[in-house]
mmCIF file of C-alpha atoms in Angstrom:
data_model
loop_
_atom_site.group_PDB
_atom_site.id
_atom_site.type_symbol
_atom_site.label_atom_id
_atom_site.label_comp_id
_atom_site.label_asym_id
_atom_site.label_seq_id
_atom_site.Cartn_x
_atom_site.Cartn_y
_atom_site.Cartn_z
ATOM 1 C CA GLU A 1 1.095 -5.774 -11.132
ATOM 2 C CA ALA A 2 -2.141 -4.484 -12.096
ATOM 3 C CA GLY A 3 -4.717 -2.800 -9.871
ATOM 4 C CA VAL A 4 -8.861 -2.856 -10.412
ATOM 5 C CA ALA A 5 -9.853 -1.471 -13.111
ATOM 6 C CA GLN A 6 -13.324 0.014 -13.498
ATOM 7 C CA SER A 7 -15.197 1.759 -16.320
ATOM 8 C CA PRO A 8 -16.646 4.979 -16.777
ATOM 9 C CA ARG A 9 -15.765 6.723 -13.879
ATOM 10 C CA TYR A 10 -18.390 9.290 -14.425
ATOM 11 C CA LYS A 11 -21.824 8.956 -15.631
ATOM 12 C CA ILE A 12 -24.557 11.045 -15.427
ATOM 13 C CA ILE A 13 -28.099 9.852 -16.817
ATOM 14 C CA GLU A 14 -32.121 10.619 -16.292
ATOM 15 C CA LYS A 15 -34.416 8.560 -14.295
ATOM 16 C CA ARG A 16 -35.814 5.261 -15.847
ATOM 17 C CA GLN A 17 -32.527 5.186 -18.235
ATOM 18 C CA SER A 18 -30.297 2.137 -17.914
ATOM 19 C CA VAL A 19 -26.912 2.304 -17.503
ATOM 20 C CA ALA A 20 -24.047 0.040 -16.922
ATOM 21 C CA PHE A 21 -20.624 -0.204 -15.261
ATOM 22 C CA TRP A 22 -17.456 -2.432 -16.051
ATOM 23 C CA CYS A 23 -14.924 -3.939 -13.763
ATOM 24 C CA ASN A 24 -11.845 -5.988 -14.788
ATOM 25 C CA PRO A 25 -10.176 -7.715 -11.094
ATOM 26 C CA ILE A 26 -6.675 -8.052 -10.432
ATOM 27 C CA SER A 27 -5.727 -11.132 -12.358
ATOM 28 C CA GLY A 28 -6.022 -14.498 -10.174
ATOM 29 C CA HIS A 29 -8.107 -13.150 -8.147
ATOM 30 C CA ALA A 30 -11.314 -15.421 -7.847
ATOM 31 C CA THR A 31 -13.365 -13.184 -5.490
ATOM 32 C CA LEU A 32 -15.379 -9.856 -6.666
ATOM 33 C CA TYR A 33 -17.534 -7.655 -5.079
ATOM 34 C CA TRP A 34 -19.758 -4.378 -6.388
ATOM 35 C CA TYR A 35 -20.654 -2.687 -3.284
ATOM 36 C CA GLN A 36 -22.777 0.698 -3.641
ATOM 37 C CA GLN A 37 -21.614 4.147 -1.174
ATOM 38 C CA ILE A 38 -23.609 6.562 -0.975
ATOM 39 C CA LEU A 39 -21.961 10.215 0.313
ATOM 40 C CA GLY A 40 -21.017 10.238 3.452
ATOM 41 C CA GLN A 41 -22.131 6.601 4.169
ATOM 42 C CA GLY A 42 -19.882 3.245 3.950
ATOM 43 C CA PRO A 43 -19.794 0.649 1.587
ATOM 44 C CA LYS A 44 -22.803 -1.346 0.992
ATOM 45 C CA LEU A 45 -22.525 -4.923 -0.957
ATOM 46 C CA LEU A 46 -24.336 -5.208 -3.171
ATOM 47 C CA ILE A 47 -23.259 -8.465 -4.923
ATOM 48 C CA GLN A 48 -20.073 -11.086 -3.963
ATOM 49 C CA PHE A 49 -18.664 -13.349 -7.256
ATOM 50 C CA GLN A 50 -16.832 -16.776 -6.931
ATOM 51 C CA ASN A 51 -14.996 -17.047 -10.118
ATOM 52 C CA ASN A 52 -18.504 -16.923 -12.000
ATOM 53 C CA GLY A 53 -21.059 -17.902 -9.072
ATOM 54 C CA VAL A 54 -22.726 -15.689 -7.020
ATOM 55 C CA VAL A 55 -21.857 -16.010 -3.234
ATOM 56 C CA ASP A 56 -24.107 -13.053 -1.852
ATOM 57 C CA ASP A 57 -26.773 -11.342 -3.621
ATOM 58 C CA SER A 58 -29.143 -10.379 -0.701
ATOM 59 C CA GLN A 59 -28.695 -6.550 -0.573
ATOM 60 C CA LEU A 60 -29.273 -6.839 -4.577
ATOM 61 C CA PRO A 61 -32.303 -4.946 -5.788
ATOM 62 C CA LYS A 62 -33.319 -7.376 -8.211
ATOM 63 C CA ASP A 63 -36.249 -5.699 -9.832
ATOM 64 C CA ARG A 64 -33.971 -3.325 -11.250
ATOM 65 C CA PHE A 65 -30.102 -4.224 -10.898
ATOM 66 C CA SER A 66 -28.385 -7.190 -12.261
ATOM 67 C CA ALA A 67 -24.657 -8.264 -12.493
ATOM 68 C CA GLU A 68 -23.030 -11.186 -13.949
ATOM 69 C CA ARG A 69 -19.557 -12.603 -14.416
ATOM 70 C CA LEU A 70 -18.190 -13.593 -17.918
ATOM 71 C CA LYS A 71 -16.064 -16.827 -17.256
ATOM 72 C CA GLY A 72 -15.234 -15.733 -13.805
ATOM 73 C CA VAL A 73 -13.114 -12.649 -14.856
ATOM 74 C CA ASP A 74 -14.300 -9.544 -16.048
ATOM 75 C CA SER A 75 -17.842 -8.031 -14.455
ATOM 76 C CA THR A 76 -20.741 -5.873 -15.141
ATOM 77 C CA LEU A 77 -23.177 -4.060 -13.419
ATOM 78 C CA LYS A 78 -26.677 -2.971 -14.712
ATOM 79 C CA ILE A 79 -29.043 -0.956 -13.529
ATOM 80 C CA GLN A 80 -32.398 -0.757 -15.493
ATOM 81 C CA PRO A 81 -34.272 2.023 -14.919
ATOM 82 C CA ALA A 82 -32.376 3.760 -13.074
ATOM 83 C CA LYS A 83 -33.507 5.481 -9.832
ATOM 84 C CA LEU A 84 -32.785 9.254 -8.209
ATOM 85 C CA GLU A 85 -31.378 7.245 -4.981
ATOM 86 C CA ASP A 86 -29.530 4.872 -7.337
ATOM 87 C CA SER A 87 -26.891 8.104 -7.433
ATOM 88 C CA ALA A 88 -23.886 6.831 -5.764
ATOM 89 C CA VAL A 89 -20.253 5.656 -6.079
ATOM 90 C CA TYR A 90 -20.181 2.261 -7.354
ATOM 91 C CA LEU A 91 -17.018 0.281 -6.413
ATOM 92 C CA CYS A 92 -15.697 -3.017 -7.975
ATOM 93 C CA ALA A 93 -13.529 -5.474 -5.549
ATOM 94 C CA SER A 94 -11.250 -8.364 -5.922
ATOM 95 C CA SER A 95 -9.418 -10.636 -3.386
ATOM 96 C CA LEU A 96 -7.289 -14.094 -3.420
ATOM 97 C CA GLY A 97 -9.971 -15.931 -1.206
ATOM 98 C CA VAL A 98 -12.957 -14.391 1.004
ATOM 99 C CA MET A 99 -12.280 -14.867 4.834
ATOM 100 C CA ASN A 100 -9.321 -13.151 5.615
ATOM 101 C CA THR A 101 -7.950 -11.920 3.211
ATOM 102 C CA GLU A 102 -7.989 -8.086 2.099
ATOM 103 C CA ALA A 103 -9.815 -6.567 -1.011
ATOM 104 C CA PHE A 104 -8.596 -4.417 -3.424
ATOM 105 C CA PHE A 105 -10.826 -1.625 -4.964
ATOM 106 C CA GLY A 106 -10.907 0.360 -8.388
ATOM 107 C CA GLN A 107 -11.224 3.827 -7.968
ATOM 108 C CA GLY A 108 -15.008 3.657 -8.835
ATOM 109 C CA THR A 109 -18.077 4.869 -10.913
ATOM 110 C CA ARG A 110 -19.428 8.096 -9.852
ATOM 111 C CA LEU A 111 -23.222 7.905 -10.715
ATOM 112 C CA THR A 112 -25.461 11.007 -10.686
ATOM 113 C CA VAL A 113 -29.682 10.504 -11.854
ATOM 114 C CA VAL A 114 -31.134 13.672 -12.273
ATOM 115 C CA ALA B 1 -25.639 -9.248 15.265
ATOM 116 C CA GLN B 2 -22.435 -8.331 13.831
ATOM 117 C CA SER B 3 -21.922 -4.716 13.905
ATOM 118 C CA VAL B 4 -19.094 -2.299 13.794
ATOM 119 C CA ALA B 5 -18.879 1.334 15.174
ATOM 120 C CA GLN B 6 -16.768 3.840 15.027
ATOM 121 C CA PRO B 7 -18.103 6.452 17.458
ATOM 122 C CA GLU B 8 -16.030 9.371 15.771
ATOM 123 C CA ASP B 9 -17.566 11.202 12.543
ATOM 124 C CA GLN B 10 -14.513 13.346 12.827
ATOM 125 C CA VAL B 11 -11.061 13.645 14.474
ATOM 126 C CA ASN B 12 -8.686 16.609 14.200
ATOM 127 C CA VAL B 13 -4.856 16.196 15.079
ATOM 128 C CA ALA B 14 -2.556 18.724 14.459
ATOM 129 C CA GLU B 15 0.283 18.046 12.001
ATOM 130 C CA GLY B 16 3.410 15.671 14.154
ATOM 131 C CA ASN B 17 1.153 14.844 16.672
ATOM 132 C CA PRO B 18 0.089 11.242 17.761
ATOM 133 C CA LEU B 19 -3.543 10.209 15.716
ATOM 134 C CA THR B 20 -6.183 7.654 17.030
ATOM 135 C CA VAL B 21 -9.052 6.556 14.769
ATOM 136 C CA LYS B 22 -11.219 4.013 17.491
ATOM 137 C CA CYS B 23 -13.229 1.134 16.088
ATOM 138 C CA THR B 24 -15.622 -1.213 18.303
ATOM 139 C CA TYR B 25 -16.899 -4.542 17.131
ATOM 140 C CA SER B 26 -19.558 -6.993 18.076
ATOM 141 C CA VAL B 27 -19.321 -10.655 16.488
ATOM 142 C CA SER B 28 -20.604 -14.080 17.889
ATOM 143 C CA GLY B 29 -16.939 -15.380 17.590
ATOM 144 C CA ASN B 30 -13.726 -14.606 16.624
ATOM 145 C CA PRO B 31 -13.051 -11.554 14.668
ATOM 146 C CA TYR B 32 -10.775 -10.814 11.340
ATOM 147 C CA LEU B 33 -10.816 -6.974 11.331
ATOM 148 C CA PHE B 34 -9.465 -4.585 8.621
ATOM 149 C CA TRP B 35 -8.971 -0.976 7.963
ATOM 150 C CA TYR B 36 -9.162 0.869 5.091
ATOM 151 C CA VAL B 37 -8.491 4.655 4.113
ATOM 152 C CA GLN B 38 -10.311 6.500 1.140
ATOM 153 C CA TYR B 39 -8.813 9.699 -0.223
ATOM 154 C CA PRO B 40 -11.056 12.043 -1.945
ATOM 155 C CA ASN B 41 -12.163 11.052 -5.057
ATOM 156 C CA ARG B 42 -10.516 7.665 -4.630
ATOM 157 C CA GLY B 43 -11.301 3.966 -4.379
ATOM 158 C CA LEU B 44 -10.488 2.708 -0.915
ATOM 159 C CA GLN B 45 -7.117 1.071 0.238
ATOM 160 C CA PHE B 46 -6.484 -1.501 2.367
ATOM 161 C CA LEU B 47 -3.889 -0.377 4.979
ATOM 162 C CA LEU B 48 -4.117 -3.244 8.182
ATOM 163 C CA LYS B 49 -5.960 -6.509 8.966
ATOM 164 C CA TYR B 50 -5.989 -8.461 12.097
ATOM 165 C CA ILE B 51 -5.969 -12.451 11.509
ATOM 166 C CA THR B 52 -4.803 -14.482 14.614
ATOM 167 C CA GLY B 53 -1.464 -13.712 16.590
ATOM 168 C CA ASP B 54 -0.134 -10.424 17.462
ATOM 169 C CA ASN B 55 -2.349 -8.378 19.226
ATOM 170 C CA LEU B 56 -0.406 -5.275 17.460
ATOM 171 C CA VAL B 57 -0.788 -5.149 13.693
ATOM 172 C CA LYS B 58 1.461 -3.208 11.456
ATOM 173 C CA GLY B 59 0.354 -1.739 8.128
ATOM 174 C CA SER B 60 0.932 0.900 5.401
ATOM 175 C CA TYR B 61 1.992 4.602 5.655
ATOM 176 C CA GLY B 62 3.237 4.032 9.240
ATOM 177 C CA PHE B 63 -0.099 3.057 10.612
ATOM 178 C CA GLU B 64 -0.734 0.558 12.996
ATOM 179 C CA ALA B 65 -3.746 -1.413 15.024
ATOM 180 C CA GLU B 66 -4.002 -2.613 17.805
ATOM 181 C CA PHE B 67 -6.466 -5.761 18.537
ATOM 182 C CA ASN B 68 -7.883 -6.098 22.244
ATOM 183 C CA LYS B 69 -10.166 -8.868 22.481
ATOM 184 C CA SER B 70 -11.289 -7.955 26.211
ATOM 185 C CA GLN B 71 -12.265 -4.335 24.925
ATOM 186 C CA THR B 72 -13.845 -5.536 21.408
ATOM 187 C CA SER B 73 -11.798 -2.875 19.840
ATOM 188 C CA PHE B 74 -9.630 -2.463 17.401
ATOM 189 C CA HIS B 75 -8.503 1.276 17.088
ATOM 190 C CA LEU B 76 -5.836 2.516 14.321
ATOM 191 C CA LYS B 77 -3.046 4.650 15.486
ATOM 192 C CA LYS B 78 -0.038 6.410 13.876
ATOM 193 C CA PRO B 79 3.001 7.967 16.046
ATOM 194 C CA SER B 80 3.397 11.491 14.409
ATOM 195 C CA ALA B 81 0.502 12.490 12.106
ATOM 196 C CA LEU B 82 1.021 13.745 8.722
ATOM 197 C CA VAL B 83 -1.279 16.539 6.363
ATOM 198 C CA SER B 84 -1.669 13.756 3.955
ATOM 199 C CA ASP B 85 -3.032 11.202 6.137
ATOM 200 C CA SER B 86 -6.407 13.210 5.914
ATOM 201 C CA ALA B 87 -9.130 10.816 4.793
ATOM 202 C CA LEU B 88 -11.778 8.635 5.748
ATOM 203 C CA TYR B 89 -10.732 5.906 7.422
ATOM 204 C CA PHE B 90 -13.295 2.716 7.658
ATOM 205 C CA CYS B 91 -13.238 -0.221 9.786
ATOM 206 C CA ALA B 92 -14.642 -3.372 8.822
ATOM 207 C CA VAL B 93 -15.399 -6.575 10.928
ATOM 208 C CA ARG B 94 -16.278 -10.614 9.574
ATOM 209 C CA ASP B 95 -17.504 -12.949 11.886
ATOM 210 C CA ARG B 96 -14.549 -16.138 11.631
ATOM 211 C CA ASP B 97 -16.221 -19.005 13.136
ATOM 212 C CA GLY B 98 -19.811 -18.241 12.958
ATOM 213 C CA ASN B 99 -22.798 -18.412 9.849
ATOM 214 C CA ASN B 100 -23.173 -14.941 9.450
ATOM 215 C CA ARG B 101 -19.310 -14.150 7.048
ATOM 216 C CA LYS B 102 -20.308 -11.102 5.573
ATOM 217 C CA LEU B 103 -18.076 -8.110 5.998
ATOM 218 C CA ILE B 104 -19.285 -5.335 8.209
ATOM 219 C CA TRP B 105 -18.372 -1.845 7.354
ATOM 220 C CA GLY B 106 -18.326 1.198 10.046
ATOM 221 C CA LEU B 107 -19.619 4.344 8.673
ATOM 222 C CA GLY B 108 -16.103 5.511 8.611
ATOM 223 C CA THR B 109 -14.161 8.344 10.196
ATOM 224 C CA SER B 110 -12.766 11.536 8.755
ATOM 225 C CA LEU B 111 -9.623 12.455 9.282
ATOM 226 C CA ALA B 112 -8.348 15.700 9.490
ATOM 227 C CA VAL B 113 -4.491 16.975 9.946
ATOM 228 C CA ASN B 114 -4.028 20.490 10.496
ATOM 229 C CA PRO B 115 -0.761 21.681 9.349
#
């Protein structure tokens, strides 16, 4: 079974530039998550999709971050414009359900904003 | 409010010795509990979960965890540690019954297994 695919693995951009991350979840997984993980901290949920609908985006900085899930499968997360404090690892995860099912994570995209 | 505490930032153990990584939680209802592991430069990997039933849960790589409702704990254990177990471990909880269904993550515990 193929895992969660993310690209790119690494990205370095200057502040005020824009960047996009792509995620392909495990086939058949209805729930997709984007997390931000700052070094030394636990993951912070940015947005959760159920199929192509948004379930939770309460911690997404909507003035600069946006996300969509195309046709309930692939997803993209965009930052525009980036700030220095956005430097982090962005993790995509998917799961079959929501409440009692575990999530499967991609390897993440390490973003450095200089 | 929901919360998860991993009271130890770092745990050091000698190879072959038993290891314990502690986790306590607070939810208004009954919990779903999860452990994940993160190896260097890798994404998070699921280890095990408690949903209901037997309080002792067995998971991947020889790990197990015991759900203790009275102590609101879900400590991760392994009888004999390996150097390859060195990684960052995260505990997470979701309230099964309350209005807030978010998955709450601990800050992580760094496990170092010394040869």
